[in-house]
Amino acid sequence: MELAIEAIGITKKFGGHGKGPFKKPIVEALKNVDFKVKSGENYCLLGPNGSGKTTLIRCVLGLLEGEGSIKLLGYDIPKQRNKIIQKIGYMPQETSLYSDLSVKETLQFFARIFGLKNREHRNKAIETILDVLKLKEWQNMIVENLSGGMKRRLSLASSLVHEPELILLDEPTVGVDPKLRLTFWDYFNELNKKGATILTTTHVMDEAEKSHIIGFMRDGRLIAEGSIDELKKRIPKYRKLTVKTTIENTESIGSLISKECDLEVVPSQFKIEVFYDDNSMLEPILELIKNETKIQEIITTEPNLEDIFIHFSNKKEGSIDK
Amino acid sequence: MKLFNIWTITKKNLNQMKRDVRMIGLSIFAPILVTALFGSVFGGDITNIKVIVINNDNNFEDNISTQISDVVALDPKIQYNITFDPNIARVAVNNNYSQAAIIFPSLFTENLLLGKETQIELYVSYENPDLAEYIISLFQISYTQVLETYTGGSNFSVLIFPVHEGIPGPLPEFINVSLCNNDIGWTKGKLSDEILKILDENGKLKLIFSNDLNHSETLVEKGEIRAILIFSENFTYEMLTKKEINLQVKLDGAEPQSCLVIMSLLTSSLVEAFSDEFDKSMFNINEYYFNNPDSTEKPIKSITYFTPAILCFIVFFFSFLLTMLAFLRERNQGTMERILTSPLTRGEIILGYILSHSILSIVQATSVILTTFLIFGAQIEYTVLSLIQAYLIIYLVVIGALGIGIFLSTLAKTEFQILQFIPLVIIPFMLLSGVWAPIETLPDWLQPISQFIPLTYANQAMRDILLRKESFLDVPIALIILLTFAVMMIALGIIKLDKKLK
Ligand SMILES: Nc1ncnc2c1ncn2[C@@H]1O[C@H](COP(=O)(O)OP(=O)(O)O)[C@@H](O)[C@H]1O
Ligand SMILES: [Mg+2]
């Protein structure tokens, strides 16, 4: 299958300039990342703040210069960027709009700079996007006076007005209310069905589940990627036992279980979580817990995205897990 | 490079400007305000010079001292008071209540008529040296004129007491003056040489000898030389036989401050050269001013002098500041990130900006031209051709300002840091480019610096075109320098506008 994004060996360092006491510390925001997105995929980069998602997108777009090689839609970045730049829609993380233009002027501007020269065509594209993102009744309002959610919608509209093939959205749903969030995701999926490749980033787990492929980022590394089902299966012990306890601190019980049974344990307040694959293990685990505290509640579930993320994060170092 | 893309940027900028009513108001009224301030603060048109006369000479009905004071007072710039206490006068000059004090001793008229020795004291504030020179020469001319009618004794002297001397002021270092000395002399030799010797020793005027009056006149008209001193064939002869000093001076009226300096230097050296003759002789200096469309008897008004330079300066200042702010905003609000990931090229972005800013600058320039012309009566005869050329120079200035603006905006992170560029760029540009005083009045060590400021050439070219009725063909070097500067700055801007985030 064709690759929409192919980034190999991306390393990006910030700082390091200046001398003596003025020397800025070096931050390694990306550490030898290999990152590929297939054409037609709906990919979500998931990772906590500061894990390097924005930096990766900026590198991929050629906005930042780092080590490694990048191809977008088959063309070298930054050398051949001009050939495909019109086919790319990018929404930066911060709302980047002219506060003193009206909604319509804003869309006219971005439609024009992305090459919608024909007036009729352009006006139609603007009408469509205004409709889809429910901005029509505000079209003559000055951006400064819009609410946060409306600004977010306009920011999205500005990135999509030229109907790009490859869509890069950096945290598109930050500051958007839950209802609108759903609308956004429905719209992304619709665009994806029509053939657009979509790359989003988020730091919220349940958001990521809406995408087909999830890539975990942590400390400048892409630590795992795949569909949720694939990722779940890659956890060897992919069932989760949650036991609610009466004592608050479950650390000592946790370390006891992980020592005795050789299992992955996540202790927390009034609660302990154990990952297991064999039902015969349940008996001894519960036995160990019962010795220390009273059991309030027992639940067994499939692990969720958060658990998967924690699992991959705990695995020390190593390259991308496939 | 696509026109469509350039216009997209321009249109966006114009849409933004249109919303900012305050900015539109500011860009139209600020030039008017600045022009008005320049005209009145640095007016150069000296008025209300306060002179105190202490007249102790009171034993005649018609005192010679009063006659002299009256002649001084005839000058419309002088406002004079009479007092009888010399101490008050000295204190007044010391404290700047008054620019000068003239003290006539008692029995002045009587002693003068009897040929007895007598002395006038003149206290002059040198805080403004130009003004001091002006007052001294005015005083000398006045008493010479009065004493012409008295053939009596000449046994008096003037003691000049400079007050506040040594405070630096814009004293010219060199003023080029051409000299046509046709004086063939008389038995005693050439008296004209004595004047020239004094002028030469003074060192402020650079005398260039020439016998080609026509050529010298063109040079003055073009502003390459400030004045021509013409001594007639019979200069010495007339002086010795008719007691007439006839001298013709032709000046570049487009440089009023230099004219003032030249005239006061000339009169004071005349008086010095013929100190033993002056009371018996008649001074007859014929002044002729080029480049003043209203009159050949005086130089242009200072508002006329400022207008071309204010045009350049205002346009430079606003383009520079607004470009820095606009690019800083693009960067800080993240729209630059979008533009940089669009098909727009750097050249298109810059050209789009040049276009919108030049529309703004043309509005400003027009507002300066109209204000100075309609309200302040600047004596400039605009023609279609001169206007076209003026606007082209403005265009070059805008381009240069834009380039520096883009370049410097990358060095600032906040609006506050932008403010710090004002003293670094704007103030030197304003002070050293000859906006309100000719470059030749700058101290020696600053003159070479002003040669490195592109606005100097814009001001020069603009003055040549508007005040001296020259054309682009007459100012090729200034144009080449401006063009080179504009191209260099744009190149710098393009490099700084690298398609990357910093
Ligand atoms: N322009 C910059 N200068 C210095 N450090 C930066 C810059 N941009 C990002 N970083 C650093 O790089 C790391 C990754 O940041 P970022 O890509 O913004 O993370 P995310 O988008 O995942 O929240 C952070 O530690 C951040 O501080
Ligand atoms: Mg980010």
mmCIF file of N, CA and C in Angstrom, chain B residues 63-110:
data_model
loop_
_atom_site.group_PDB
_atom_site.id
_atom_site.type_symbol
_atom_site.label_atom_id
_atom_site.label_comp_id
_atom_site.label_asym_id
_atom_site.label_seq_id
_atom_site.Cartn_x
_atom_site.Cartn_y
_atom_site.Cartn_z
ATOM 1 N N ASN B 63 18.230 111.049 20.656
ATOM 2 C CA ASN B 63 19.468 110.308 20.896
ATOM 3 C C ASN B 63 19.831 109.410 19.726
ATOM 4 N N ILE B 64 21.102 109.333 19.480
ATOM 5 C CA ILE B 64 21.557 108.384 18.468
ATOM 6 C C ILE B 64 21.256 106.958 18.952
ATOM 7 N N SER B 65 21.411 106.744 20.257
ATOM 8 C CA SER B 65 21.147 105.409 20.816
ATOM 9 C C SER B 65 19.721 104.973 20.529
ATOM 10 N N THR B 66 18.768 105.898 20.699
ATOM 11 C CA THR B 66 17.375 105.551 20.421
ATOM 12 C C THR B 66 17.195 105.224 18.946
ATOM 13 N N GLN B 67 17.865 106.019 18.124
ATOM 14 C CA GLN B 67 17.750 105.754 16.678
ATOM 15 C C GLN B 67 18.248 104.347 16.350
ATOM 16 N N ILE B 68 19.384 103.992 16.955
ATOM 17 C CA ILE B 68 19.921 102.654 16.675
ATOM 18 C C ILE B 68 18.940 101.587 17.161
ATOM 19 N N SER B 69 18.421 101.767 18.380
ATOM 20 C CA SER B 69 17.467 100.796 18.924
ATOM 21 C C SER B 69 16.251 100.670 18.022
ATOM 22 N N ASP B 70 15.804 101.815 17.521
ATOM 23 C CA ASP B 70 14.629 101.779 16.654
ATOM 24 C C ASP B 70 14.888 100.981 15.387
ATOM 25 N N VAL B 71 16.093 101.124 14.841
ATOM 26 C CA VAL B 71 16.401 100.364 13.635
ATOM 27 C C VAL B 71 16.430 98.869 13.956
ATOM 28 N N VAL B 72 17.033 98.531 15.101
ATOM 29 C CA VAL B 72 17.061 97.123 15.508
ATOM 30 C C VAL B 72 15.624 96.610 15.621
ATOM 31 N N ALA B 73 14.770 97.446 16.220
ATOM 32 C CA ALA B 73 13.402 97.011 16.464
ATOM 33 C C ALA B 73 12.590 96.887 15.185
ATOM 34 N N LEU B 74 13.092 97.484 14.117
ATOM 35 C CA LEU B 74 12.372 97.386 12.842
ATOM 36 C C LEU B 74 12.300 95.948 12.357
ATOM 37 N N ASP B 75 13.311 95.193 12.731
ATOM 38 C CA ASP B 75 13.317 93.790 12.330
ATOM 39 C C ASP B 75 12.121 93.100 12.996
ATOM 40 N N PRO B 76 11.274 92.490 12.200
ATOM 41 C CA PRO B 76 10.027 91.927 12.748
ATOM 42 C C PRO B 76 10.264 90.787 13.737
ATOM 43 N N LYS B 77 11.482 90.219 13.709
ATOM 44 C CA LYS B 77 11.728 89.087 14.598
ATOM 45 C C LYS B 77 12.055 89.556 16.004
ATOM 46 N N ILE B 78 12.380 90.842 16.101
ATOM 47 C CA ILE B 78 12.856 91.348 17.390
ATOM 48 C C ILE B 78 11.709 91.911 18.215
ATOM 49 N N GLN B 79 11.789 91.547 19.497
ATOM 50 C CA GLN B 79 10.806 92.103 20.406
ATOM 51 C C GLN B 79 11.635 92.761 21.490
ATOM 52 N N TYR B 80 11.554 94.095 21.650
ATOM 53 C CA TYR B 80 12.505 94.648 22.603
ATOM 54 C C TYR B 80 11.887 95.459 23.731
ATOM 55 N N ASN B 81 12.617 95.417 24.821
ATOM 56 C CA ASN B 81 12.182 96.111 26.026
ATOM 57 C C ASN B 81 13.259 97.102 26.411
ATOM 58 N N ILE B 82 12.832 98.173 27.023
ATOM 59 C CA ILE B 82 13.827 99.132 27.483
ATOM 60 C C ILE B 82 13.843 99.137 29.002
ATOM 61 N N THR B 83 15.045 99.113 29.533
ATOM 62 C CA THR B 83 15.143 99.185 30.992
ATOM 63 C C THR B 83 16.328 100.086 31.324
ATOM 64 N N PHE B 84 16.484 100.438 32.573
ATOM 65 C CA PHE B 84 17.600 101.325 32.896
ATOM 66 C C PHE B 84 18.597 100.666 33.821
ATOM 67 N N ASP B 85 18.302 99.454 34.230
ATOM 68 C CA ASP B 85 19.219 98.796 35.151
ATOM 69 C C ASP B 85 20.030 97.722 34.432
ATOM 70 N N PRO B 86 21.307 97.964 34.234
ATOM 71 C CA PRO B 86 22.148 96.995 33.508
ATOM 72 C C PRO B 86 22.140 95.614 34.165
ATOM 73 N N ASN B 87 22.010 95.565 35.508
ATOM 74 C CA ASN B 87 22.055 94.271 36.182
ATOM 75 C C ASN B 87 20.883 93.389 35.789
ATOM 76 N N ILE B 88 19.713 94.013 35.728
ATOM 77 C CA ILE B 88 18.534 93.253 35.317
ATOM 78 C C ILE B 88 18.793 92.625 33.954
ATOM 79 N N ALA B 89 19.380 93.412 33.081
ATOM 80 C CA ALA B 89 19.628 92.938 31.728
ATOM 81 C C ALA B 89 20.558 91.738 31.732
ATOM 82 N N ARG B 90 21.633 91.844 32.504
ATOM 83 C CA ARG B 90 22.601 90.739 32.521
ATOM 84 C C ARG B 90 21.961 89.476 33.075
ATOM 85 N N VAL B 91 21.204 89.651 34.142
ATOM 86 C CA VAL B 91 20.528 88.495 34.744
ATOM 87 C C VAL B 91 19.561 87.872 33.729
ATOM 88 N N ALA B 92 18.854 88.744 33.027
ATOM 89 C CA ALA B 92 17.868 88.250 32.052
ATOM 90 C C ALA B 92 18.531 87.402 30.974
ATOM 91 N N VAL B 93 19.693 87.873 30.503
ATOM 92 C CA VAL B 93 20.375 87.100 29.462
ATOM 93 C C VAL B 93 20.905 85.796 30.051
ATOM 94 N N ASN B 94 21.455 85.918 31.259
ATOM 95 C CA ASN B 94 21.976 84.727 31.914
ATOM 96 C C ASN B 94 20.920 83.657 32.085
ATOM 97 N N ASN B 95 19.703 84.096 32.415
ATOM 98 C CA ASN B 95 18.653 83.124 32.694
ATOM 99 C C ASN B 95 17.769 82.854 31.491
ATOM 100 N N ASN B 96 18.211 83.328 30.365
ATOM 101 C CA ASN B 96 17.472 83.058 29.132
ATOM 102 C C ASN B 96 16.105 83.726 29.040
ATOM 103 N N TYR B 97 15.884 84.749 29.871
ATOM 104 C CA TYR B 97 14.637 85.489 29.679
ATOM 105 C C TYR B 97 14.750 86.308 28.409
ATOM 106 N N SER B 98 15.972 86.590 28.074
ATOM 107 C CA SER B 98 16.208 87.463 26.937
ATOM 108 C C SER B 98 17.424 86.941 26.185
ATOM 109 N N GLN B 99 17.426 87.110 24.868
ATOM 110 C CA GLN B 99 18.553 86.590 24.100
ATOM 111 C C GLN B 99 19.734 87.563 24.067
ATOM 112 N N ALA B 100 19.432 88.831 24.272
ATOM 113 C CA ALA B 100 20.522 89.793 24.189
ATOM 114 C C ALA B 100 20.182 91.051 24.979
ATOM 115 N N ALA B 101 21.213 91.756 25.356
ATOM 116 C CA ALA B 101 21.010 93.047 26.008
ATOM 117 C C ALA B 101 21.982 94.045 25.413
ATOM 118 N N ILE B 102 21.485 95.229 25.067
ATOM 119 C CA ILE B 102 22.365 96.264 24.516
ATOM 120 C C ILE B 102 22.447 97.378 25.566
ATOM 121 N N ILE B 103 23.667 97.721 25.943
ATOM 122 C CA ILE B 103 23.809 98.770 26.961
ATOM 123 C C ILE B 103 24.517 99.986 26.376
ATOM 124 N N PHE B 104 23.782 101.082 26.327
ATOM 125 C CA PHE B 104 24.380 102.342 25.862
ATOM 126 C C PHE B 104 24.848 103.115 27.078
ATOM 127 N N PRO B 105 26.068 103.616 27.065
ATOM 128 C CA PRO B 105 26.563 104.364 28.226
ATOM 129 C C PRO B 105 25.924 105.756 28.283
ATOM 130 N N SER B 106 26.032 106.397 29.417
ATOM 131 C CA SER B 106 25.506 107.767 29.480
ATOM 132 C C SER B 106 26.393 108.660 28.619
ATOM 133 N N LEU B 107 25.844 109.669 28.157
ATOM 134 C CA LEU B 107 26.533 110.635 27.293
ATOM 135 C C LEU B 107 27.001 110.017 25.973
ATOM 136 N N PHE B 108 26.343 108.933 25.577
ATOM 137 C CA PHE B 108 26.749 108.254 24.350
ATOM 138 C C PHE B 108 26.684 109.204 23.149
ATOM 139 N N THR B 109 25.528 109.831 22.962
ATOM 140 C CA THR B 109 25.340 110.713 21.809
ATOM 141 C C THR B 109 26.330 111.872 21.850
ATOM 142 N N GLU B 110 26.445 112.470 23.046
ATOM 143 C CA GLU B 110 27.327 113.628 23.172
ATOM 144 C C GLU B 110 28.762 113.251 22.834
#
